[in-house]
PDB file of C-alpha atoms and ligand atoms in Angstrom:
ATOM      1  CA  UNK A 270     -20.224  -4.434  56.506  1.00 80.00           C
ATOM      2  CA  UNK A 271     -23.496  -4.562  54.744  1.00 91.00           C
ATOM      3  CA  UNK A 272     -24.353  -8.054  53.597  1.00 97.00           C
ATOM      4  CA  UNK A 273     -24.924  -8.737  49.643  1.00 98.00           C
ATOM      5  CA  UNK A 274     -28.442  -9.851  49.337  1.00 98.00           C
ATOM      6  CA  UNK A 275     -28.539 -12.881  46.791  1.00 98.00           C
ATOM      7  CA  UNK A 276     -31.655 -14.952  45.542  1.00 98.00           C
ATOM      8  CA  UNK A 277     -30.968 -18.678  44.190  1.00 98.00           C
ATOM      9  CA  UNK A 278     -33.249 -19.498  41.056  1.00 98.00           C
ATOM     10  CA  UNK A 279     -32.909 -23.290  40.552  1.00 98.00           C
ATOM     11  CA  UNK A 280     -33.017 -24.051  44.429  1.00 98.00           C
ATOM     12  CA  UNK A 281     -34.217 -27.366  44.956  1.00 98.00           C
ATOM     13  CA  UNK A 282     -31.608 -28.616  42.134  1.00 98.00           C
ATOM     14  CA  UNK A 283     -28.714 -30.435  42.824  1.00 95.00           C
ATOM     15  CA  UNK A 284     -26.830 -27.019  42.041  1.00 97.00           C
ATOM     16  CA  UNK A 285     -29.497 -24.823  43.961  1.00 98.00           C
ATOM     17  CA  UNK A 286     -28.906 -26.610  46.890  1.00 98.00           C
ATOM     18  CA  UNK A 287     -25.461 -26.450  47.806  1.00 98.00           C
ATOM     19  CA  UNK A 288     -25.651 -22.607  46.715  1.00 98.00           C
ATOM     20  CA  UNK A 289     -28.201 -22.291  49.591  1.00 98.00           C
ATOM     21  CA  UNK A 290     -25.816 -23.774  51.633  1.00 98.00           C
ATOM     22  CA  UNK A 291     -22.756 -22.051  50.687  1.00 98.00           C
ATOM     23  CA  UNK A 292     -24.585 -18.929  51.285  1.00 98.00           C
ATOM     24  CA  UNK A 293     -25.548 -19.391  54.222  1.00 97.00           C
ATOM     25  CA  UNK A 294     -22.162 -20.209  55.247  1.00 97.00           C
ATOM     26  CA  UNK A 295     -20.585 -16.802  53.754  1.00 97.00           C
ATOM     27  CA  UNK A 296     -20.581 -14.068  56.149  1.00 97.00           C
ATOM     28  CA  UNK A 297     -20.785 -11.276  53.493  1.00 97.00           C
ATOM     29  CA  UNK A 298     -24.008 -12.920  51.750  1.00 98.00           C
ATOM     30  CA  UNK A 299     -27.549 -12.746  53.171  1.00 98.00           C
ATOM     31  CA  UNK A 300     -30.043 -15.293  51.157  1.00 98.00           C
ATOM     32  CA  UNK A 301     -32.780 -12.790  50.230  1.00 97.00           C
ATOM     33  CA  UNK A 302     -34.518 -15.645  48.754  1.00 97.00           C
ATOM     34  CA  UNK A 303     -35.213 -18.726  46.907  1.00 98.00           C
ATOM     35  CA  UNK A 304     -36.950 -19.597  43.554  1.00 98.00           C
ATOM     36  CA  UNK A 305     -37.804 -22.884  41.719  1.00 98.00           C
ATOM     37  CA  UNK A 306     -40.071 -23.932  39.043  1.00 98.00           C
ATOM     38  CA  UNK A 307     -44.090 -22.523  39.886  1.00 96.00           C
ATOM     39  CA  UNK A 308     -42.365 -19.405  41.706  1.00 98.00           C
ATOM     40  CA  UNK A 309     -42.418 -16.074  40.416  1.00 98.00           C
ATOM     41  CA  UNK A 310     -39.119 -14.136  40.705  1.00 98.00           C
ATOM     42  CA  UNK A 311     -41.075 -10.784  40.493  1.00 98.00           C
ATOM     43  CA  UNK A 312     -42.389 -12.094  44.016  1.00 97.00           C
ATOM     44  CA  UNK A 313     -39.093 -11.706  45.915  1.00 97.00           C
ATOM     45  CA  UNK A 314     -36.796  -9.364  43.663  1.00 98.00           C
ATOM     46  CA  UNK A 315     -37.186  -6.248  45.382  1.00 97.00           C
ATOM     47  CA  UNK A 316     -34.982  -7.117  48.164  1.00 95.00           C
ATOM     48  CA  UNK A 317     -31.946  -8.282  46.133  1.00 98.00           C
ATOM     49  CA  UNK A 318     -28.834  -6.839  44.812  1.00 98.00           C
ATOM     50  CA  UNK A 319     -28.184 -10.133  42.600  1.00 98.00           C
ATOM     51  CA  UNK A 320     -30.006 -12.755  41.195  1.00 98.00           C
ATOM     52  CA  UNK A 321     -28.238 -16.199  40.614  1.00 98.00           C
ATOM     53  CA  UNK A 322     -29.831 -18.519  37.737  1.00 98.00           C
ATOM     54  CA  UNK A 323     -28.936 -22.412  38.135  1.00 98.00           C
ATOM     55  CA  UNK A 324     -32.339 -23.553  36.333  1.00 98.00           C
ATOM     56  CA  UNK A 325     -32.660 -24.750  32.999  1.00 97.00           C
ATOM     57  CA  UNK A 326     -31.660 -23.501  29.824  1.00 97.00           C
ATOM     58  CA  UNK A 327     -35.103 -22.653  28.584  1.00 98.00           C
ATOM     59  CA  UNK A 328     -36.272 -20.484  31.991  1.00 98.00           C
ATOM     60  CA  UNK A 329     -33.162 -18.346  31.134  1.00 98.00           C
ATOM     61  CA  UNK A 330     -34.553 -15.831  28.729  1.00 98.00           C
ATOM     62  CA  UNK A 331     -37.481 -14.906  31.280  1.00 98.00           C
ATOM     63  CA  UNK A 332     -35.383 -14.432  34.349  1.00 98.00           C
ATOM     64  CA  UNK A 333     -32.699 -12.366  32.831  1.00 98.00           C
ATOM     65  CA  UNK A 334     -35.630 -10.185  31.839  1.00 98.00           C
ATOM     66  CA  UNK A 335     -36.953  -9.701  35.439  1.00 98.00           C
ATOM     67  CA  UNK A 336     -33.180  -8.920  36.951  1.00 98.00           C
ATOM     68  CA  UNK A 337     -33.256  -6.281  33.929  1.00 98.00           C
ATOM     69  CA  UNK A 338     -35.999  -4.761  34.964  1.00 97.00           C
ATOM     70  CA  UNK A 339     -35.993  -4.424  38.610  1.00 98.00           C
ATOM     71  CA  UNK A 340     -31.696  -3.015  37.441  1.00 97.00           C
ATOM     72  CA  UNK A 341     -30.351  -6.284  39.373  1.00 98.00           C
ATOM     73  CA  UNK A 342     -26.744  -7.643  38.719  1.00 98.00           C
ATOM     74  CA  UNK A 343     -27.286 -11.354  37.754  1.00 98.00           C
ATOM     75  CA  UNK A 344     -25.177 -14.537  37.822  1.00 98.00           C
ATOM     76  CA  UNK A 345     -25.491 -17.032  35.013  1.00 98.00           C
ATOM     77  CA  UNK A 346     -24.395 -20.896  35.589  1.00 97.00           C
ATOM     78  CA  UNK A 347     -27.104 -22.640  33.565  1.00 97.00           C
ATOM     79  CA  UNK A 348     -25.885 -24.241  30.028  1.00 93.00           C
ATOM     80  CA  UNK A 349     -26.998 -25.649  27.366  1.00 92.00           C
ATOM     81  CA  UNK A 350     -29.014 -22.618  26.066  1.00 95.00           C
ATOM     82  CA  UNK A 351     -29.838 -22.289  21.864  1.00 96.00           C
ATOM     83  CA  UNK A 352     -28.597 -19.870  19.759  1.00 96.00           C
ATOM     84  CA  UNK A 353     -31.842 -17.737  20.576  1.00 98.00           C
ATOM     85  CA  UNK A 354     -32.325 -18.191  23.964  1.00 98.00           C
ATOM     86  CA  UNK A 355     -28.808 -16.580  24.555  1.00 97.00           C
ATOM     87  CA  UNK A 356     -29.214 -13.826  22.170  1.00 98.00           C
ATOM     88  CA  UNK A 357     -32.461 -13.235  24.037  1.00 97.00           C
ATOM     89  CA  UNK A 358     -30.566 -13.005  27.427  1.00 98.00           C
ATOM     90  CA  UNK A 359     -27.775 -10.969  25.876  1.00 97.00           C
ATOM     91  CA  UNK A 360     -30.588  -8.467  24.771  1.00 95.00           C
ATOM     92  CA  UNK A 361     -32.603  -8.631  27.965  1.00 93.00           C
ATOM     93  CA  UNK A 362     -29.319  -7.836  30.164  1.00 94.00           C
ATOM     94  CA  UNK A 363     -27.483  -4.818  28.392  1.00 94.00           C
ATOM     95  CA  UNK A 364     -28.351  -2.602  31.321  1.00 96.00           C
ATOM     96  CA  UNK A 365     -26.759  -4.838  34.222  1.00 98.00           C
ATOM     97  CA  UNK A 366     -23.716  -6.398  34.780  1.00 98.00           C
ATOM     98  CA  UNK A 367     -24.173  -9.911  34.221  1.00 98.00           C
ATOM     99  CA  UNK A 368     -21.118 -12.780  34.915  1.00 98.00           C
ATOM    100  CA  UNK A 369     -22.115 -15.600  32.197  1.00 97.00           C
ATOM    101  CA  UNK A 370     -19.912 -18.182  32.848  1.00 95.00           C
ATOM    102  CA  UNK A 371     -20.426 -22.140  31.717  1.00 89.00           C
ATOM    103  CA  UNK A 372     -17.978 -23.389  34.584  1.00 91.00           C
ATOM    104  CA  UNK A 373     -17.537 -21.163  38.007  1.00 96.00           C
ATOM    105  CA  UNK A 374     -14.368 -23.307  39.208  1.00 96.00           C
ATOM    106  CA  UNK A 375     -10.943 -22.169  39.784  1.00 94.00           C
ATOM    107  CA  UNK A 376      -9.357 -24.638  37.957  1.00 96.00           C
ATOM    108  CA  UNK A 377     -11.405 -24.924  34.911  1.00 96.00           C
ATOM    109  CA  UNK A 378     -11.223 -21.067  34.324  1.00 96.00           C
ATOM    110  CA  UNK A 379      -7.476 -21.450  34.965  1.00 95.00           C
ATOM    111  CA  UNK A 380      -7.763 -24.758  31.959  1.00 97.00           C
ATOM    112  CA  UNK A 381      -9.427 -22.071  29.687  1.00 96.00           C
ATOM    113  CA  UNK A 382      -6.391 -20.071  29.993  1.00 95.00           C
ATOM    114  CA  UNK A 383      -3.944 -22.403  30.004  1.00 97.00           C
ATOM    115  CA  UNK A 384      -5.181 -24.095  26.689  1.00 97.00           C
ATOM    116  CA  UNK A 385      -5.333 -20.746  24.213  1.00 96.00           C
ATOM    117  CA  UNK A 386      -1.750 -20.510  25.584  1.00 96.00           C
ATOM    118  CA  UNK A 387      -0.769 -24.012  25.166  1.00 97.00           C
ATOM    119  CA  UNK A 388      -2.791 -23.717  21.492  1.00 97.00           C
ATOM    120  CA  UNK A 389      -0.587 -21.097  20.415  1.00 96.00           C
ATOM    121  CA  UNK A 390       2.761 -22.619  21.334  1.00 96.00           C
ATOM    122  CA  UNK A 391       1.348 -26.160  19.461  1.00 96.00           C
ATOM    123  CA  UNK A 392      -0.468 -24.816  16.044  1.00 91.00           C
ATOM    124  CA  UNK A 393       0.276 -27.900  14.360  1.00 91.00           C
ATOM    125  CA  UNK A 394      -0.353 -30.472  16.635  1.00 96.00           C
ATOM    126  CA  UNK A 395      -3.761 -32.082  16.350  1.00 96.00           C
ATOM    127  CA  UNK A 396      -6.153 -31.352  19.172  1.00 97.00           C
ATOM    128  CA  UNK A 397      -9.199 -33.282  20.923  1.00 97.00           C
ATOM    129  CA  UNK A 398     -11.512 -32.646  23.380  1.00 98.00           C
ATOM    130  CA  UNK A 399     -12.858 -35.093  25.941  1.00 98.00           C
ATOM    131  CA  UNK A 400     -15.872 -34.859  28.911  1.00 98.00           C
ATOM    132  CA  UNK A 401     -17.342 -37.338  30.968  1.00 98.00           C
ATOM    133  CA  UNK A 402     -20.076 -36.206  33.442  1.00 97.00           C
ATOM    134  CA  UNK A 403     -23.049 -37.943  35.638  1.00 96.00           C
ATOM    135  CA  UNK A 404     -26.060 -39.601  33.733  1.00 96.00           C
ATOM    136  CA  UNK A 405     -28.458 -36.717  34.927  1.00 94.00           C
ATOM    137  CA  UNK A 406     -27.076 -33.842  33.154  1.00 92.00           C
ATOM    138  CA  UNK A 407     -29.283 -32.708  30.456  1.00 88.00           C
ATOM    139  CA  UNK A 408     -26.881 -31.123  27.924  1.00 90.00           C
ATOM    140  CA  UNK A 409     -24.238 -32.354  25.741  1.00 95.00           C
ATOM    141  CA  UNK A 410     -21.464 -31.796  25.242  1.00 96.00           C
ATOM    142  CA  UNK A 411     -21.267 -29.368  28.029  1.00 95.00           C
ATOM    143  CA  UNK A 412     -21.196 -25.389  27.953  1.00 92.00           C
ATOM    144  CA  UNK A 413     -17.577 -26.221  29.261  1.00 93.00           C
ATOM    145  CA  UNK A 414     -16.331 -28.552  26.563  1.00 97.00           C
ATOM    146  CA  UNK A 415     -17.958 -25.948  23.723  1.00 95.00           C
ATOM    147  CA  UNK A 416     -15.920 -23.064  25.322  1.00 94.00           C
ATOM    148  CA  UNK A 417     -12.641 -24.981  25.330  1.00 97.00           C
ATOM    149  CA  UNK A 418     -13.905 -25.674  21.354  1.00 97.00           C
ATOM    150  CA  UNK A 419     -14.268 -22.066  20.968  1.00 96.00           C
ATOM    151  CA  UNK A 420     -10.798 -21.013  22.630  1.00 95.00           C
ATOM    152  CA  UNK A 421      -9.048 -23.944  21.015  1.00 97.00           C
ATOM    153  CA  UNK A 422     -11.047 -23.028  17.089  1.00 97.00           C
ATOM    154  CA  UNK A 423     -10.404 -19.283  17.414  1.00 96.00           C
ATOM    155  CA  UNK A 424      -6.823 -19.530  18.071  1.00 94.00           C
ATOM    156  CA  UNK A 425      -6.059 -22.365  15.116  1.00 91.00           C
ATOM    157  CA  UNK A 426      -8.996 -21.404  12.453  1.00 92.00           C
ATOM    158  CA  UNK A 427     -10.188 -25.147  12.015  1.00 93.00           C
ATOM    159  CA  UNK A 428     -12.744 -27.991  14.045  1.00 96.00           C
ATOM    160  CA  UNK A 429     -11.504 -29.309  16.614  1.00 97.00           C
ATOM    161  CA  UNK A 430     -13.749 -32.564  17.891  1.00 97.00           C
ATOM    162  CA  UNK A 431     -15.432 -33.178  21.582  1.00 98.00           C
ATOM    163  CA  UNK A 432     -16.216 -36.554  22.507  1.00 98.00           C
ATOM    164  CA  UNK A 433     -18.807 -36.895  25.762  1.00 98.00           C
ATOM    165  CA  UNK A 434     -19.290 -39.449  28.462  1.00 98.00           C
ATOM    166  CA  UNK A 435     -21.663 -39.895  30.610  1.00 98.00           C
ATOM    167  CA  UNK A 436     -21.042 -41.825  33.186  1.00 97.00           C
ATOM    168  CA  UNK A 437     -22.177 -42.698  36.982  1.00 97.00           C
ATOM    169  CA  UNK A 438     -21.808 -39.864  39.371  1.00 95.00           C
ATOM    170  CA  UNK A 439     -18.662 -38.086  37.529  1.00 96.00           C
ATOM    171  CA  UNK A 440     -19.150 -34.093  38.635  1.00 94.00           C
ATOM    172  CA  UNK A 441     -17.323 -33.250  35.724  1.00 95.00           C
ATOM    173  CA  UNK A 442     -13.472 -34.391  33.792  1.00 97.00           C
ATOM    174  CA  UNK A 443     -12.211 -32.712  30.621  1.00 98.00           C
ATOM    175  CA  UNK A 444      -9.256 -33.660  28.714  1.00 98.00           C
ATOM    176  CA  UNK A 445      -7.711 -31.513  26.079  1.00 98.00           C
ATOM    177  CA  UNK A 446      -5.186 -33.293  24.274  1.00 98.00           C
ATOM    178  CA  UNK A 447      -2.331 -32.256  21.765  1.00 98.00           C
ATOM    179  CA  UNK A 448      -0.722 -34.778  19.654  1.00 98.00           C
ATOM    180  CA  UNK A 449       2.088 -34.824  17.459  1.00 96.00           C
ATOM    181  CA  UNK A 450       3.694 -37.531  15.641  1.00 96.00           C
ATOM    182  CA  UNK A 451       6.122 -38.279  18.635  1.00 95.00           C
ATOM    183  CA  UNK A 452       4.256 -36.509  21.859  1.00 97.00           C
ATOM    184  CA  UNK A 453       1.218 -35.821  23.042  1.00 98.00           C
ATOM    185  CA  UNK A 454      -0.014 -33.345  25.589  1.00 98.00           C
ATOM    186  CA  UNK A 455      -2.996 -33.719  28.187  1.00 98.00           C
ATOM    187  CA  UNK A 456      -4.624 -30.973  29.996  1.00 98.00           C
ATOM    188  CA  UNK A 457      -6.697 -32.357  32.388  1.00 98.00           C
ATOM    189  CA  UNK A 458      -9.331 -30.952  35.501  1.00 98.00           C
ATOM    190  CA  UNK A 459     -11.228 -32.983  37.665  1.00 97.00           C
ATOM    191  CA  UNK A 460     -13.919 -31.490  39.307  1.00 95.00           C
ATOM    192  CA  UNK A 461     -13.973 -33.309  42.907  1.00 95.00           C
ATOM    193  CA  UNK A 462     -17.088 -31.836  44.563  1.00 94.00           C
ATOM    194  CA  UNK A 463     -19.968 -29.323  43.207  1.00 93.00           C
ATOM    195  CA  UNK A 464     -19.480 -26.780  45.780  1.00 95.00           C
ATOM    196  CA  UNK A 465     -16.181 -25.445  43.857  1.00 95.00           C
ATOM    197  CA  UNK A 466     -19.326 -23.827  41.235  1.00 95.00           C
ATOM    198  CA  UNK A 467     -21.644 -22.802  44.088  1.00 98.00           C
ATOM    199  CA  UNK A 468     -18.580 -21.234  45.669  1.00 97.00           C
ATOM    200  CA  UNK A 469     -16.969 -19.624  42.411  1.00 97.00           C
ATOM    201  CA  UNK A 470     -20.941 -18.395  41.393  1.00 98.00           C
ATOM    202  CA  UNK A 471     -21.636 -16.877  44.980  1.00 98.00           C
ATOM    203  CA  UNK A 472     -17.555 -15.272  44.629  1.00 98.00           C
ATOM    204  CA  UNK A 473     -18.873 -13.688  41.023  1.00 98.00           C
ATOM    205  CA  UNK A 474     -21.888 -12.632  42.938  1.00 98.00           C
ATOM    206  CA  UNK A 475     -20.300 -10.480  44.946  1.00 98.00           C
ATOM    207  CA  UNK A 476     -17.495  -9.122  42.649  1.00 98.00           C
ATOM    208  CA  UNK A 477     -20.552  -8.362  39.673  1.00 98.00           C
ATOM    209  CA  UNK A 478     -22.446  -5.766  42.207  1.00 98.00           C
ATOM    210  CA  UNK A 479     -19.350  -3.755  42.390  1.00 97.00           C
ATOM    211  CA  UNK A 480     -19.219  -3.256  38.389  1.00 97.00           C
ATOM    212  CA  UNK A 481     -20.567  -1.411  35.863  1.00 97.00           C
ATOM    213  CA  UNK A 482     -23.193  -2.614  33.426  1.00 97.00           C
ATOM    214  CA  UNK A 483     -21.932  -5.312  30.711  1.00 97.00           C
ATOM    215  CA  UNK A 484     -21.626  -8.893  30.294  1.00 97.00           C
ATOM    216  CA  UNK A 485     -18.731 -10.656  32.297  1.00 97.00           C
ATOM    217  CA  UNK A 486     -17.334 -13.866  32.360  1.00 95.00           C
ATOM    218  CA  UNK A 487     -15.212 -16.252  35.161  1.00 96.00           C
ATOM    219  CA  UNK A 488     -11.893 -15.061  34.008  1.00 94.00           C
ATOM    220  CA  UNK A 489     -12.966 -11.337  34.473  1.00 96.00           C
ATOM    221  CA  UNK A 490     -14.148 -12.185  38.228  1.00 97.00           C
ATOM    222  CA  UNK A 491     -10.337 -14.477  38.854  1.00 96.00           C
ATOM    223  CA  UNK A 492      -8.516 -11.553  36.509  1.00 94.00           C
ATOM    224  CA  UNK A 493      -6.994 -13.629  34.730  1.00 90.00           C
ATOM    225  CA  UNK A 494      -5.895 -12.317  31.220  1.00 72.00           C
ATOM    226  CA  UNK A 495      -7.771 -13.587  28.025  1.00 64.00           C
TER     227      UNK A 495
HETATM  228  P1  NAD B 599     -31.130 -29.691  38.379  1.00 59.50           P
HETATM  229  O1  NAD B 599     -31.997 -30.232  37.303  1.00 59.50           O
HETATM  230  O2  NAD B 599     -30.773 -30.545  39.559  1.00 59.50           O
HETATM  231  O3  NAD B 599     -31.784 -28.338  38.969  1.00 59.50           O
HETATM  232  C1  NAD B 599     -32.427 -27.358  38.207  1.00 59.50           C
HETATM  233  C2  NAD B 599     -33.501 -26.726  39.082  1.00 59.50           C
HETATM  234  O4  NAD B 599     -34.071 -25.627  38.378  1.00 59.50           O
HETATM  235  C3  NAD B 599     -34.658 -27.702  39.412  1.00 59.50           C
HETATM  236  O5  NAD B 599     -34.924 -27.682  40.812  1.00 59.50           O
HETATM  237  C4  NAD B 599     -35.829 -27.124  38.607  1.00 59.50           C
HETATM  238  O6  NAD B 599     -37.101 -27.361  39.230  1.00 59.50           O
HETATM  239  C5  NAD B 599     -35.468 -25.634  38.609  1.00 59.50           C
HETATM  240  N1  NAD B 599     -36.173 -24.868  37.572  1.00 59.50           N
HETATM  241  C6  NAD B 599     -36.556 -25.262  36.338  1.00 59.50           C
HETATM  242  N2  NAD B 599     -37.209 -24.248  35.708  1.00 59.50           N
HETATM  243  C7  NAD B 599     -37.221 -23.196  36.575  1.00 59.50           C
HETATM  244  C8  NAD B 599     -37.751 -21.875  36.493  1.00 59.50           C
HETATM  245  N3  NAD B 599     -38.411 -21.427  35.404  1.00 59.50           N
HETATM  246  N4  NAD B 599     -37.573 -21.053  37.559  1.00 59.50           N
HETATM  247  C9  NAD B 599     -36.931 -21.483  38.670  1.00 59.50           C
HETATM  248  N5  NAD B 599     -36.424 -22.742  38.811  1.00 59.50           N
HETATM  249  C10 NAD B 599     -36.570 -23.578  37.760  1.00 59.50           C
HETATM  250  O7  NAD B 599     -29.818 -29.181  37.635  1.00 59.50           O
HETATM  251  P2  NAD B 599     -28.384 -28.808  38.292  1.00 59.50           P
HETATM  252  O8  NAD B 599     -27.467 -29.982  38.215  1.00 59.50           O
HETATM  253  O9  NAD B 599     -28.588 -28.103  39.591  1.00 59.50           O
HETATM  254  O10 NAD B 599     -27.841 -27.776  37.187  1.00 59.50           O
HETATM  255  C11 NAD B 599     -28.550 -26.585  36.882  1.00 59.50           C
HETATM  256  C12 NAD B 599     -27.889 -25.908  35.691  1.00 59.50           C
HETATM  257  O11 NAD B 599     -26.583 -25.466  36.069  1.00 59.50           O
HETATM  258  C13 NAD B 599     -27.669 -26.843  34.477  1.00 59.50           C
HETATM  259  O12 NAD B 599     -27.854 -26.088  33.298  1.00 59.50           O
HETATM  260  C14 NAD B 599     -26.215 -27.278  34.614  1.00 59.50           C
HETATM  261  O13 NAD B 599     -25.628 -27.670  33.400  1.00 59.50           O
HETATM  262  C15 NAD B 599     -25.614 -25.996  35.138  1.00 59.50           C
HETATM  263  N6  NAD B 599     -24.349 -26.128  35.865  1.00 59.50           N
HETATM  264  C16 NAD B 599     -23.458 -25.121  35.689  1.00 59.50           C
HETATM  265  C17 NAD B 599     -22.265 -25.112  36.384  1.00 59.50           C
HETATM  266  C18 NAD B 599     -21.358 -23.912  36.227  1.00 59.50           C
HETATM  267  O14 NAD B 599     -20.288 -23.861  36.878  1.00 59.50           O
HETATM  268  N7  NAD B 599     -21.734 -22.932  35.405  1.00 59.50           N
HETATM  269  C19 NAD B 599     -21.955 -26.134  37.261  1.00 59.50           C
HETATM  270  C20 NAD B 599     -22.892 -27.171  37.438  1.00 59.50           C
HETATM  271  C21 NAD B 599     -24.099 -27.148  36.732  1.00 59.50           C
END
């Protein structure tokens, strides 16, 4: 079985690291290499079939362009990106298949499902989100907590609040909650340990250079229904 050749961008971050590891671990991956900040992905490219970005939202734009242009699928984890700096991805990739996803876990891509559903059965009820995550991450809320908004606002046409926490070493809780007068709903995931993204990223890896060019998300890789 030929191996997929990935390279890690981001991979002396907390994130970087255990997708080094998992790698490593997978028998149908090969590491074709790693990039942090002062590499240059043009360096190592040649031998990939897919590149994997866990960096920061602003180095992005530039390596979406080099996967583009050497025609390699890519993996997106990193949040937190503007307005312009995903427009400029969304641009750059058009001619690769690309699996943008702000949360590679099972679970939370199974919570994004689960809440349009349970937001169409509920209209009325009111609706909150809540997030608590370790002191270190750089974004908030988180790319998660703005996609449940987005699910949540698209199926009942009005703002529906986040509230963030950041606390300790939390890898990552959200709450979405549906009150009525006399009830009141909680969906809730826990994210236990940081290798269910690593694993779920290096899983879309391997399912995006099997597909045709376009942009791709976690629920496309599981096939779960949208
Ligand atoms: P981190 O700060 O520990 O690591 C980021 C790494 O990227 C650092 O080593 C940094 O030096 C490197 N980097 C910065 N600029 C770079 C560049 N131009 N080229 C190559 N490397 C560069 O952060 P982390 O906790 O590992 O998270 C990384 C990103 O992944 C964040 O945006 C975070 O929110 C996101 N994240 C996503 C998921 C998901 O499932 N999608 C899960 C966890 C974290």
């Amino acid at each position: 079985m030929k191996k997929t050749q990935v390279v890690i961008c981001g991979a002396e971050g907390r994130m970087g690291k255990l997708l080094v590891a998992c790698a490593k671990k997978d028998p149908a991956l090969a590491l074709a290499g790693t990039v942090d900040s002062g590499d240059d992905l043009n360096d190592i490219i040649a031998s990939a079939d897919v590149v994997i970005d866990f960096t920061t939202h602003t180095a992005s734009p530039a390596l979406a362009k080099i996967a583009a242009a050497h025609k390699k699928a890519l993996v997106i984890g990193t949040t937190g990106h503007s307005e312009s700096e995903r427009a400029l991805i969304l641009e750059a990739t058009r001619g690769i298949p690309v699996v943008f996803s702000a949360n590679f876990s099972t679970g939370v891509n199974i919570l994004f499902y689960v809440t349009r559903l349970v937001g169409e059965l509920l209209k009325d009820a009111d609706v909150d989100i809540s997030e608590t995550h370790h002191t270190k991450k750089k974004d908030s809320p988180s790319g998660t907590a703005k996609r449940l908004q987005e699910i949540l606002e698209a199926v009942r046409g009005r703002d529906v609040p986040v509230h963030s926490l950041r606390i300790g070493e939390v890898v990552g809780d959200h709450t979405v909650a549906f009150t009525t007068p006399d009830e009141r709903l909680e969906l809730t995931h826990r994210a236990i340990d940081r290798a269910t993204f690593a694993r779920g990223a290096l899983r879309a890896a391997k399912w995006a250079v099997t597909q045709e060019s376009g942009l791709y998300d976690m629920q496309d890789v599981l096939g779960l229904g949208k």
